[in-house]
Structures are given as C-alpha cells and as structure tokens.
PDB file of C-alpha atoms in Angstrom:
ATOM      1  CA  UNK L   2      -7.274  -1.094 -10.165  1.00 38.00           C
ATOM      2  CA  UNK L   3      -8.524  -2.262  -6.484  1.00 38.00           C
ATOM      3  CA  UNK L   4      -5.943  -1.339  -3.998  1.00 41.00           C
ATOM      4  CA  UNK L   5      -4.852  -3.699  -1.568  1.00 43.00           C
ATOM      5  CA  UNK L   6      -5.685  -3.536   2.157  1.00 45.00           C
ATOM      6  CA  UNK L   7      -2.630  -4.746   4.013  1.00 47.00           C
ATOM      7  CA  UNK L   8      -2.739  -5.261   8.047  1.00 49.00           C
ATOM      8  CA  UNK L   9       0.496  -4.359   9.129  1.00 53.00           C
ATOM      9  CA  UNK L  10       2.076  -6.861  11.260  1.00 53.00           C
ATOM     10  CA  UNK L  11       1.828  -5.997  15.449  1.00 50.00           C
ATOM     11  CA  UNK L  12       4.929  -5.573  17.114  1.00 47.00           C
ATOM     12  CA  UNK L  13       5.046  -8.775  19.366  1.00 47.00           C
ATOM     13  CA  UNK L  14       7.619  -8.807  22.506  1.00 38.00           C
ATOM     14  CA  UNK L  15      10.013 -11.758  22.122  1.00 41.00           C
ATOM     15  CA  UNK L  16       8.922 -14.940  24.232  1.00 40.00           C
ATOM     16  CA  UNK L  17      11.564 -16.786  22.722  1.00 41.00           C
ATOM     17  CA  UNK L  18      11.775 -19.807  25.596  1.00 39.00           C
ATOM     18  CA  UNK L  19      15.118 -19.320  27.196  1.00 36.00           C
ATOM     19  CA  UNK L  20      17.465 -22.131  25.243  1.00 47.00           C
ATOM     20  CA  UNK L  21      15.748 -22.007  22.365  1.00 67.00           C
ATOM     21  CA  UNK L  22      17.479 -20.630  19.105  1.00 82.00           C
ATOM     22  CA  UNK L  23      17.226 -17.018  17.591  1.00 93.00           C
ATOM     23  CA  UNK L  24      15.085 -17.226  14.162  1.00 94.00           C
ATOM     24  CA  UNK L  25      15.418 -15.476  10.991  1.00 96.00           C
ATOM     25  CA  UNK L  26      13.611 -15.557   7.587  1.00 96.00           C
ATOM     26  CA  UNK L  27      14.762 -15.668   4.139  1.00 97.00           C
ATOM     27  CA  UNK L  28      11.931 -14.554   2.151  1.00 97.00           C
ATOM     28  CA  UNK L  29      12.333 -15.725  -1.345  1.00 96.00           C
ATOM     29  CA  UNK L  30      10.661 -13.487  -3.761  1.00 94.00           C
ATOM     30  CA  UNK L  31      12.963 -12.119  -6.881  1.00 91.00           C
ATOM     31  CA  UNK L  32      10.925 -14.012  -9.202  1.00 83.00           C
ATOM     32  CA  UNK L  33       9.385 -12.879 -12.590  1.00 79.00           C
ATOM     33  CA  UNK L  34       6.375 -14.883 -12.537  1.00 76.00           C
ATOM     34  CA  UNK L  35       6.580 -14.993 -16.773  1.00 77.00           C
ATOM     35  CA  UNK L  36       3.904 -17.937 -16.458  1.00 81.00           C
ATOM     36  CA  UNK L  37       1.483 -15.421 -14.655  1.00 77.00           C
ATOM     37  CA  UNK L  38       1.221 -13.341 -18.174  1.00 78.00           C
ATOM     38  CA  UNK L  39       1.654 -10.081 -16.118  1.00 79.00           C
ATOM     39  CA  UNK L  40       4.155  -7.178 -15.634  1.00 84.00           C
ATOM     40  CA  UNK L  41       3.334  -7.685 -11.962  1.00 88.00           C
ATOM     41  CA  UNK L  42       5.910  -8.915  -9.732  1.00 90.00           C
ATOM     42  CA  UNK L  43       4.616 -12.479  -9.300  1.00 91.00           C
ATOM     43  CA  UNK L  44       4.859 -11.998  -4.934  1.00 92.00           C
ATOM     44  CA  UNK L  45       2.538  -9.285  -5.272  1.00 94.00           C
ATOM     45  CA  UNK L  46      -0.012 -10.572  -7.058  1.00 91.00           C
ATOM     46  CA  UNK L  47      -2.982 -10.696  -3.974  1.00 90.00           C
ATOM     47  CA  UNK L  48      -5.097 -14.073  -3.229  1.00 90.00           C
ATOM     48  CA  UNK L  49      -7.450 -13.928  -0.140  1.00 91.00           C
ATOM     49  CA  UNK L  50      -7.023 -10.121   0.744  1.00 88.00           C
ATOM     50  CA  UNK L  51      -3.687  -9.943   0.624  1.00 90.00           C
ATOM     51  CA  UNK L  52      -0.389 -10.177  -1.563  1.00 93.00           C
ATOM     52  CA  UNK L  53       1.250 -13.667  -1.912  1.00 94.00           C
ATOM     53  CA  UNK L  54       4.210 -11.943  -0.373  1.00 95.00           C
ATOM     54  CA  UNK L  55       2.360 -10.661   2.596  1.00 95.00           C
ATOM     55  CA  UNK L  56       0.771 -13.844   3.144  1.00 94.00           C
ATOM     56  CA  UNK L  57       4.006 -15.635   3.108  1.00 94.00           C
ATOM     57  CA  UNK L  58       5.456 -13.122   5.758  1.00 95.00           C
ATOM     58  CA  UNK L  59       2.582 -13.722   7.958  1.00 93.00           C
ATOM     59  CA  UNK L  60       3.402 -17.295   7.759  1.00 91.00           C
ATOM     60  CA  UNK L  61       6.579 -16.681   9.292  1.00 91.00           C
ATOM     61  CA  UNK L  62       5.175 -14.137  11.916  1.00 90.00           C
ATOM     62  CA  UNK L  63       4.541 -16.575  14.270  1.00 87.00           C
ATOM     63  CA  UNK L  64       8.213 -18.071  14.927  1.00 91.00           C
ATOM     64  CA  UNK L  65       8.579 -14.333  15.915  1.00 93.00           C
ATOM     65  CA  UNK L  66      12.031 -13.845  13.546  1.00 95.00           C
ATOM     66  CA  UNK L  67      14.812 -12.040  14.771  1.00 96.00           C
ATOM     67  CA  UNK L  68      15.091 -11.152  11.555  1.00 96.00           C
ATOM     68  CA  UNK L  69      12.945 -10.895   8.059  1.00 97.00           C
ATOM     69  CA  UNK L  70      14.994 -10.641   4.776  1.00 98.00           C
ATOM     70  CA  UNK L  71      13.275 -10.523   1.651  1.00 97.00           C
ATOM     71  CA  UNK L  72      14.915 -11.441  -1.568  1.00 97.00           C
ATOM     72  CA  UNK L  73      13.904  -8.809  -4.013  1.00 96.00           C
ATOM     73  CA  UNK L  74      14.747  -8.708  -7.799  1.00 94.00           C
ATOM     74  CA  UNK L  75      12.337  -8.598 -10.627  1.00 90.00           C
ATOM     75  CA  UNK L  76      10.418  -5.511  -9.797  1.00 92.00           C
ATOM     76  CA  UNK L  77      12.554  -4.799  -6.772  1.00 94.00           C
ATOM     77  CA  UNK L  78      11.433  -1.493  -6.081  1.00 95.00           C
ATOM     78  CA  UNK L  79       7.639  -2.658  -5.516  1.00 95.00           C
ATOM     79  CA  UNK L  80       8.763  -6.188  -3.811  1.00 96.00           C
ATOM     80  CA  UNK L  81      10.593  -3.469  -1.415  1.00 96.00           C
ATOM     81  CA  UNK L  82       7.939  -1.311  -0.906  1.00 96.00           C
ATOM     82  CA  UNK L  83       5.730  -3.810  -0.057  1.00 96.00           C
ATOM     83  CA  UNK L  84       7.604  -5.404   2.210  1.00 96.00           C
ATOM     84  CA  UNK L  85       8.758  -2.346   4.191  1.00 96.00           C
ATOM     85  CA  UNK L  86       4.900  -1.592   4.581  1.00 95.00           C
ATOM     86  CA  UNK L  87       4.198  -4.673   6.129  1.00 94.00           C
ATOM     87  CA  UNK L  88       6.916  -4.891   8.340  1.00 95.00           C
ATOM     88  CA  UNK L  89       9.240  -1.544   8.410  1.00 95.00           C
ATOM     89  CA  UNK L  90      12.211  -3.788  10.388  1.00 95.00           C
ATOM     90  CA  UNK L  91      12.145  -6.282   7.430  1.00 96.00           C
ATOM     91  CA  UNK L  92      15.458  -6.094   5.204  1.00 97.00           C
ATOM     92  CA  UNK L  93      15.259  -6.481   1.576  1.00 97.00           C
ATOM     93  CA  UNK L  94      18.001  -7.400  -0.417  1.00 97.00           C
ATOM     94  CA  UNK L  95      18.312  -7.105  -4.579  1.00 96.00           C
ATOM     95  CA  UNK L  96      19.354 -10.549  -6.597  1.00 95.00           C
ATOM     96  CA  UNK L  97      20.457  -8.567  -9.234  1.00 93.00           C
ATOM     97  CA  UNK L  98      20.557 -11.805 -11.602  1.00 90.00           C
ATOM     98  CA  UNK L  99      18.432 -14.619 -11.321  1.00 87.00           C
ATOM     99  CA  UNK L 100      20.848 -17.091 -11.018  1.00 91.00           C
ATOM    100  CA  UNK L 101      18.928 -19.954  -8.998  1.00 91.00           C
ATOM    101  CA  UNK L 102      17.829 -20.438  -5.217  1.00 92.00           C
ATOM    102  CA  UNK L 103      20.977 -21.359  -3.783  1.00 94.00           C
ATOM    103  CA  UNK L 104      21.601 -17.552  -5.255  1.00 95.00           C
ATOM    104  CA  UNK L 105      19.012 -15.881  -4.152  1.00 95.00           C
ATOM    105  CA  UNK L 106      19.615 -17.263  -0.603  1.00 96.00           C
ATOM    106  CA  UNK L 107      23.224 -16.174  -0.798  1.00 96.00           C
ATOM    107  CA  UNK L 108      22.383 -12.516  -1.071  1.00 96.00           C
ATOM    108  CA  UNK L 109      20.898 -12.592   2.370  1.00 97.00           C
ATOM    109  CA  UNK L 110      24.218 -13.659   3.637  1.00 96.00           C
ATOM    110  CA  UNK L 111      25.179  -9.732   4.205  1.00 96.00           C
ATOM    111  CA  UNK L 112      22.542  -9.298   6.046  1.00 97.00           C
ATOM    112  CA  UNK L 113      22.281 -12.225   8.549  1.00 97.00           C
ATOM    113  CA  UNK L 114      26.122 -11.959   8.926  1.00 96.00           C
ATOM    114  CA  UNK L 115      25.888 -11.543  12.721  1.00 95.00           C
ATOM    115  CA  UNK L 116      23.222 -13.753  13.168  1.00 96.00           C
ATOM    116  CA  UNK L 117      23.284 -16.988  15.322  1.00 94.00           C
ATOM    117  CA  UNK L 118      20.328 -19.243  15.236  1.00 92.00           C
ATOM    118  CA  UNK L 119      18.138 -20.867  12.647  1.00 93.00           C
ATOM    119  CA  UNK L 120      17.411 -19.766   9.220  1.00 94.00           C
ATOM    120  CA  UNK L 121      14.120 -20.669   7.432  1.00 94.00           C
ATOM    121  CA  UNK L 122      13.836 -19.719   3.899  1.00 95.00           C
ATOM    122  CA  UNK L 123       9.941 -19.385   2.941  1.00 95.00           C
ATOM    123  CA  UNK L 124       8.954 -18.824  -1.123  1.00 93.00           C
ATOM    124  CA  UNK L 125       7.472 -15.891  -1.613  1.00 93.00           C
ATOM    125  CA  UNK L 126       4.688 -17.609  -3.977  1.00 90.00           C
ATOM    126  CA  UNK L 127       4.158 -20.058  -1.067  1.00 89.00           C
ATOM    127  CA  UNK L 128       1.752 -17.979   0.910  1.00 83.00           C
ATOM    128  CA  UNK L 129      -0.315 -20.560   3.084  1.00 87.00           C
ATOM    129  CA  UNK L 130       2.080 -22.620   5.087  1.00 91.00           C
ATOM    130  CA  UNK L 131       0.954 -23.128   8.583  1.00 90.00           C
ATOM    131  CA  UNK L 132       2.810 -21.789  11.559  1.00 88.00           C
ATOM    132  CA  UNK L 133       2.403 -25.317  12.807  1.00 91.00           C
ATOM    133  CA  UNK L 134       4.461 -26.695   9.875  1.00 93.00           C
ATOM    134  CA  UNK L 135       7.219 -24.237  10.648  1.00 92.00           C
ATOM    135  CA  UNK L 136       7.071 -25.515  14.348  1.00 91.00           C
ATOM    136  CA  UNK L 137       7.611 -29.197  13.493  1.00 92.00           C
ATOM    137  CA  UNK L 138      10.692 -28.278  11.129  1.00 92.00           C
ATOM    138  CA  UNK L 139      12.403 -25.666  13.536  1.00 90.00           C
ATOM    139  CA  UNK L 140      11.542 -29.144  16.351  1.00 90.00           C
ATOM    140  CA  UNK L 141      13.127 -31.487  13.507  1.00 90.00           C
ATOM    141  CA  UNK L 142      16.522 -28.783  13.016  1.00 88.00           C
ATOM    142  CA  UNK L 143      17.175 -29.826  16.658  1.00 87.00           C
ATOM    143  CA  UNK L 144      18.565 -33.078  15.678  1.00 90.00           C
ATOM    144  CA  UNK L 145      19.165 -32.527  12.264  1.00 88.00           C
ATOM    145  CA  UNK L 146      21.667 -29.945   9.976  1.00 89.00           C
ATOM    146  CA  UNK L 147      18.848 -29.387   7.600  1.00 91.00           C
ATOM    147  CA  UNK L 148      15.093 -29.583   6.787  1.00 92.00           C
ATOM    148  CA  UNK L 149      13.064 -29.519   4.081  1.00 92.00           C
ATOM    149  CA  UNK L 150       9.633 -29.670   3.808  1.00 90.00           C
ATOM    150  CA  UNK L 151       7.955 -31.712   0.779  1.00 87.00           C
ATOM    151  CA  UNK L 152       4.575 -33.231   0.479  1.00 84.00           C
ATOM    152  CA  UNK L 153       3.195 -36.100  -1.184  1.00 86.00           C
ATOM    153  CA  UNK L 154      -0.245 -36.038  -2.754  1.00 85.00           C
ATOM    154  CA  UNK L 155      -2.900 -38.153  -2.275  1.00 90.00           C
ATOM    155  CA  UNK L 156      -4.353 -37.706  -5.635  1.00 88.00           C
ATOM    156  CA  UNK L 157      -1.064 -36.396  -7.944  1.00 79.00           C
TER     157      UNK L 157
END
C-alpha cells in the first residue's frame, strides 16, 4: 500500500484586513463513501498526491481560518488522524449518526461557540475549489445572510 506524502500546512501570521470578519471552516467529511466499494473513509481516499480531505483543507487555507473543524464520523479515528497531521490546531468533531448535512454542521456548533465571523462549510469530497471562489462568496456574505455556491454545466 503506497503511503501518502502530506505537506503540512505553514503556519501563516494573520493579515486579516482590519474590518474584515474572522473566518472559520466546517469541514464536512463523516461520510461512508459506500459508492466508492472500499472500507476506506471516502475523505481519505488520495487524488493528485494528496487525500481528498487534505486537498479540501488546502482549499480553505487561503481565507487563513480562525478556525478549522472537521466533521468526522465513518472511520473517525483515521478522518482525525489525518486531519490533526495536516493541521495540529484543526478540531475534529464525531457525527456519531449520519443524520444529514444540516447534522453534520450542527456538531461543529460546540466548537465554534465563541466564534464571531463567517462560517464556510467545504465537503470533504470537494477537494479542488479555488481560493478565488471562496473570495467571491465570503465578498457576496457582505450583503447577503447566506451563500451557496452551485454551478451550471455547459455540457450536463
């Protein structure tokens, strides 16, 4: 089995631009991944060097996140291990029961409970959204309660 070669994220001073909102991530990534056929957690399965997880964490690196909490909950343990070795201040929290996104974003609510700013909640098994992207929707939140990114294809 080829072991994975994770960069670890760089600690990065906060620039945040003085009025501008705290961020934090919600890291989605308690999935079972049963269409995948494996007994791997479906986040940690790697594409382009690195673990879907990982590449979804470096997606968010660039808004510089107060805070990182991953949603853990089918293979928990390794979700969590992962996590913590890509970015040892990240929090991981355990959806015990798979009971649906709006639940899996509710167990982070322990852990952002002191938090004031914006909240973007990433998919774990989304791994190449552009930092850019993030930009324009934290630039939307400004006049709006909530965002949410969708495409349309050209060719569906």
């Amino acid at each position: 089995k080829r072991q994975q070669k994770v960069k670890k994220k760089k600690k990065k001073k906060k620039t945040t631009q003085v009025g501008a909102m705290a961020v934090a991530l919600i890291i989605l990534a308690a999935g079972k991944g049963t269409r995948m056929m494996s007994d791997v957690p479906k986040v940690l399965h790697e594409v382009a060097g690195g673990s879907l997880l990982v590449h979804a964490m470096r997606s968010g690196f660039n808004l510089e996140p107060e805070r990182t909490v991953v949603v853990a909950g089918h293979g928990a343990e390794a979700v969590g291990a992962a996590t913590l070795a890509y970015d040892e201040d990240a929090i991981v929290v355990v959806q015990q029961d798979q009971l649906g996104t709006a639940h899996a974003v509710k167990q982070a609510k322990d852990a952002l409970a002191d938090f004031s700013g914006d909240v973007i909640v990433l998919y774990g098994d989304t791994p190449f959204i552009q930092s850019e992207t993030l930009d324009a929707m934290l630039t939307a939140g400004a006049t709006a309660d909530v965002v949410v990114l969708g495409f349309q294809a050209a060719d569906p």
